Coordinates of C-alpha atoms in Angstrom, one line a residue:
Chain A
X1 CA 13.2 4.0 -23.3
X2 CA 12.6 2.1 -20.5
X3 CA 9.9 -1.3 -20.7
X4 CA 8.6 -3.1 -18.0
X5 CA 6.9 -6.3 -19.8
X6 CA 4.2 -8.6 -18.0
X7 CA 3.0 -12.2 -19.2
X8 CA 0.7 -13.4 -18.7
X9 CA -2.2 -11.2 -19.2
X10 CA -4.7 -13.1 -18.6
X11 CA -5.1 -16.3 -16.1
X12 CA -7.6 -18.0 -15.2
X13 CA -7.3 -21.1 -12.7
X14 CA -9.4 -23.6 -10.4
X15 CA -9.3 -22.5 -7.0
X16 CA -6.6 -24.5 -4.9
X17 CA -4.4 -24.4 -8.2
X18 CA -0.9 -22.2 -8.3
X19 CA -0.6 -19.0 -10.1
X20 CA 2.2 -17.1 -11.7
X21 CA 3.0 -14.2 -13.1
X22 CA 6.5 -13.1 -14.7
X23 CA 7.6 -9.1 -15.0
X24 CA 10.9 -8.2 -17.4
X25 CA 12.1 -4.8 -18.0
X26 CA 14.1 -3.7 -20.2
X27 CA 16.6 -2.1 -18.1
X28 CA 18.4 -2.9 -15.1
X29 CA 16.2 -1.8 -12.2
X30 CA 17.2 -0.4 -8.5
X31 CA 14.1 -1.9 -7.3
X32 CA 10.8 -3.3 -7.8
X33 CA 7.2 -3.0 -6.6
X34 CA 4.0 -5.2 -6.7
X35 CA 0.3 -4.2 -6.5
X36 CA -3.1 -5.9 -6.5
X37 CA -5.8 -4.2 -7.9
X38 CA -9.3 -5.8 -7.2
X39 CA -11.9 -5.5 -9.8
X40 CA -13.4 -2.1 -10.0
X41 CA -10.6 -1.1 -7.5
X42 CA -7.6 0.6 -7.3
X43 CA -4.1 -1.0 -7.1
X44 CA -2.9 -1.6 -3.8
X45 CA 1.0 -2.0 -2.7
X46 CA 2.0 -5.2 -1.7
X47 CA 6.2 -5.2 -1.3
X48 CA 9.1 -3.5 -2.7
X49 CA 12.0 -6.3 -3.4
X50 CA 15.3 -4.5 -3.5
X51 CA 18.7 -7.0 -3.5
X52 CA 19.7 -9.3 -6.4
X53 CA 18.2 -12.8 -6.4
X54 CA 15.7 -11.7 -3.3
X55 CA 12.9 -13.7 -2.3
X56 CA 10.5 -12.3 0.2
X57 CA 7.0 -14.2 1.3
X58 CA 3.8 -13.0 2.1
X59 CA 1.3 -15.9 3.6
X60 CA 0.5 -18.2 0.3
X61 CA 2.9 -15.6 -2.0
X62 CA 6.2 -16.1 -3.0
X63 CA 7.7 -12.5 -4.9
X64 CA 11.5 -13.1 -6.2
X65 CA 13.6 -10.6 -7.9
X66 CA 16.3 -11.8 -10.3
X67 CA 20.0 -11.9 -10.4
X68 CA 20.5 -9.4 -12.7
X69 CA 17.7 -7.3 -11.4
X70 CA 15.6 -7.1 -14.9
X71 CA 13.0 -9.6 -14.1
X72 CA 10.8 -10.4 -11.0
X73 CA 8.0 -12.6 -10.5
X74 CA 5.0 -13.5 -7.8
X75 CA 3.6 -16.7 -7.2
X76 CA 0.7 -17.8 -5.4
X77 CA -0.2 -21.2 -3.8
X78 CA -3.5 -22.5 -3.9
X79 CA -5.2 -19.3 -5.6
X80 CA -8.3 -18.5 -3.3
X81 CA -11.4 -16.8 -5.0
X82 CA -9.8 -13.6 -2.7
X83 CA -7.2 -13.8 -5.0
X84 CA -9.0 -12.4 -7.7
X85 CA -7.6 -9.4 -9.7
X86 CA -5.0 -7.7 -11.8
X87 CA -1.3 -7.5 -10.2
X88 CA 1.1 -5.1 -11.5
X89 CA 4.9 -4.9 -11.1
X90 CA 6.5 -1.6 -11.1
X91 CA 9.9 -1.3 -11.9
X92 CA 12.4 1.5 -10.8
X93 CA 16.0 2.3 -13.7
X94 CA 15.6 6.7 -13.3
X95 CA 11.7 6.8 -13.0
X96 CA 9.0 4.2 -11.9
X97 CA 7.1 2.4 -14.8
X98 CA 3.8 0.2 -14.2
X99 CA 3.9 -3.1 -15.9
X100 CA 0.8 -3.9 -18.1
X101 CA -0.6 -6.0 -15.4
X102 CA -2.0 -9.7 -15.1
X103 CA -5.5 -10.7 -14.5
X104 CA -6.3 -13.5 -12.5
X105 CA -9.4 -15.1 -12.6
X106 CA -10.0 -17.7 -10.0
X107 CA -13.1 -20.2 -10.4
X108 CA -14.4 -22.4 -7.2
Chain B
X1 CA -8.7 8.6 9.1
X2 CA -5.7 8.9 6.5
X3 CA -6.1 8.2 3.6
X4 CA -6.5 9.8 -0.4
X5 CA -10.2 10.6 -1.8
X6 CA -10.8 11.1 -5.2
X7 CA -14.0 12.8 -6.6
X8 CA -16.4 12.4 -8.1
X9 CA -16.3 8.4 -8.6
X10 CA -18.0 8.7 -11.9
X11 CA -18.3 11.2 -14.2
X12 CA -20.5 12.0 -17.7
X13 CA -19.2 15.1 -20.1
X14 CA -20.0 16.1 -23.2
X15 CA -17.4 16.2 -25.8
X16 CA -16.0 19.5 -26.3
X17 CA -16.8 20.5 -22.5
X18 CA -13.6 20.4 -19.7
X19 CA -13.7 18.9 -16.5
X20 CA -11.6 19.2 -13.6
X21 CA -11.2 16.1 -11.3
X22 CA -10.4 16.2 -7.6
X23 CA -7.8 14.8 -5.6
X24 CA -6.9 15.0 -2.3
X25 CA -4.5 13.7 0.5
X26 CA -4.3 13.8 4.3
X27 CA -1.2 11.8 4.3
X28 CA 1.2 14.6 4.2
X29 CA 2.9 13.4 1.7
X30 CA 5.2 15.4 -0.7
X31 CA 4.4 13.8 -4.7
X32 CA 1.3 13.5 -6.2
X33 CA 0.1 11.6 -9.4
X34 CA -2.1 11.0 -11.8
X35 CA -2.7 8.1 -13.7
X36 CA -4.5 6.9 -17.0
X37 CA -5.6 3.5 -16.9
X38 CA -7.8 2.1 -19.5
X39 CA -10.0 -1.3 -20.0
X40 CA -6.9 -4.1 -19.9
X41 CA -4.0 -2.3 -19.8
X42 CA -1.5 -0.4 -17.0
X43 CA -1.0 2.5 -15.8
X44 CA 0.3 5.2 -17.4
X45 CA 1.7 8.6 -16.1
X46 CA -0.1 11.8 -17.1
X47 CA 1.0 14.6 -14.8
X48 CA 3.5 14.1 -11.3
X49 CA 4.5 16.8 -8.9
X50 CA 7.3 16.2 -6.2
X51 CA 6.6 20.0 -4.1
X52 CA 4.2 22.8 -4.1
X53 CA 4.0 24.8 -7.2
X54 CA 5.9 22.3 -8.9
X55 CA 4.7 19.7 -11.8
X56 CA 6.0 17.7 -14.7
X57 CA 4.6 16.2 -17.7
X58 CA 4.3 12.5 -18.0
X59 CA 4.1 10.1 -20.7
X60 CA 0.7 11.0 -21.5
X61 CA 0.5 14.9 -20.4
X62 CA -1.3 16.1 -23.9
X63 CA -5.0 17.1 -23.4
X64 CA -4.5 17.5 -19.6
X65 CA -3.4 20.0 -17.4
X66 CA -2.9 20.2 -13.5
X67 CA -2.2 23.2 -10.7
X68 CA -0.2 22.0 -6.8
X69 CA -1.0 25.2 -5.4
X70 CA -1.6 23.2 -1.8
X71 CA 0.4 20.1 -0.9
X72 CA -3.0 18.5 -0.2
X73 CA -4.4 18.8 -3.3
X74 CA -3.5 17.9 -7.2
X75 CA -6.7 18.4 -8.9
X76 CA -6.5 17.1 -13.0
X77 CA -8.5 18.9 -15.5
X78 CA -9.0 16.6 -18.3
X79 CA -9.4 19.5 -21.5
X80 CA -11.2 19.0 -25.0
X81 CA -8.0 18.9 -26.6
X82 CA -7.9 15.4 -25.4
X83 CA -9.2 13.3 -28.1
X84 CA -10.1 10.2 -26.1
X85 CA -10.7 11.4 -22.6
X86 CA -12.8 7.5 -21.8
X87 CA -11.4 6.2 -19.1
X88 CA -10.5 5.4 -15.3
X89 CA -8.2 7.9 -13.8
X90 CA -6.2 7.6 -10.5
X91 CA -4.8 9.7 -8.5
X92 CA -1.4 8.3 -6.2
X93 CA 0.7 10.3 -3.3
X94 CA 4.0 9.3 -2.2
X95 CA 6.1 10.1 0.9
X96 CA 9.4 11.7 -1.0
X97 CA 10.0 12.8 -3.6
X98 CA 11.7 9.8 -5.6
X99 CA 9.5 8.4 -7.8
X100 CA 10.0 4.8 -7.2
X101 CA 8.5 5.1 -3.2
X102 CA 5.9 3.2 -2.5
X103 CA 2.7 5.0 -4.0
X104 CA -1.0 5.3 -2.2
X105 CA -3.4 5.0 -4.4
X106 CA -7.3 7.1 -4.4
X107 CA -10.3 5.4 -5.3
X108 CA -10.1 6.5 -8.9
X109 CA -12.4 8.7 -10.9
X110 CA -14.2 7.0 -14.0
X111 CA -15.0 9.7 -16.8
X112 CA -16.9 8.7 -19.5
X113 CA -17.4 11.3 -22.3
X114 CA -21.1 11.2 -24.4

């Protein structure tokens, strides 16, 4: 069946230091969707890439979506301590699956 | 003030005992879902309805049981047949009815079980 993989699951960095996290799926997907879910939160949509090899940005993150459509990743420049939580992809074949997240742990 | 609300935020039971959790939506939105998320890991799919009167299992359905009799409202009873009912549940609307658009997410309900 269909996978959506996440790696890192854990990361913790200085403040002012890049972060990345990387999202594979086993099948090709339509589309695919980030969250952010602050600690003790609940996740909270932050864009939907759709095209092959897109890159959209969002202030200090960078969210591409691969050429073959199985992989996507976000990046953030210089992590804030705001930046604190767990960010899932979810990936879109025939239903919508949740990755299993990253944490990011940001120190100042 | 739009939005989904979730109650109650925390919850104790007793083992053996069921417990219904709440979940409603002003959004007017058409899908509903429930969620299972535990300490470190992702979401994963109990229950979804796309319309009134409507619901399908998902990957995790055993031990849980739902009702859409109002498009409003897709309350989750978590039964005693579900062996490890610990854990943080949210609930999520969408607009449509395809499963991959964009999903609103509640507050969450955390259920601990004594």
């Amino acid at each position: 069946g269909q996978q959506v993989m996440q790696i890192p699951q854990y990361q913790h960095v200085q403040e002012g230091e890049d972060f990345t996290t990387y999202c594979n799926s086993s099948t090709t997907l339509s589309n695919i969707q980030w969250y952010k879910q602050r600690p003790g939160g609940h996740p909270v949509f932050l864009i939907q890439l759709v095209k092959s090899g897109e890159v959209k940005k969002q202030k200090r993150l960078t969210f591409q979506f691969g050429e073959a459509k199985k992989n996507s990743s976000l990046h953030i420049t210089a992590t804030q301590t705001t930046d604190v939580g767990t960010y899932f992809c979810a990936g879109r074949s025939d239903k919508l699956i949740f990755g299993t997240g990253t944490r990011l742990q940001v120190f100042p | 003030d739009g939005g989904i609300t979730q109650s109650p935020k925390y919850l104790f039971r007793k083992e053996g005992q069921n417990v219904t959790l709440s979940c409603e939506q002003n959004l007017n939105h058409d899908a509903m879902y429930w969620y299972r998320q535990d300490p470190g890991q992702g979401l994963r799919l109990i229950y979804y309805s796309q319309i009134v009167n409507d619901f399908q299992k998902g990957d995790i359905a055993e031990g849980y049981s739902v009702s859409r009799e109002k498009k409003e409202s897709f309350p989750l009873t978590v039964t005693s047949a579900q062996k490890n009912p610990t854990a943080f549940y949210l609930c999520a609307s969408s607009r449509g009815q395809e499963r991959a658009d964009t999903q609103y997410f509640g507050p969450g309900t955390r259920l601990t079980v004594l």
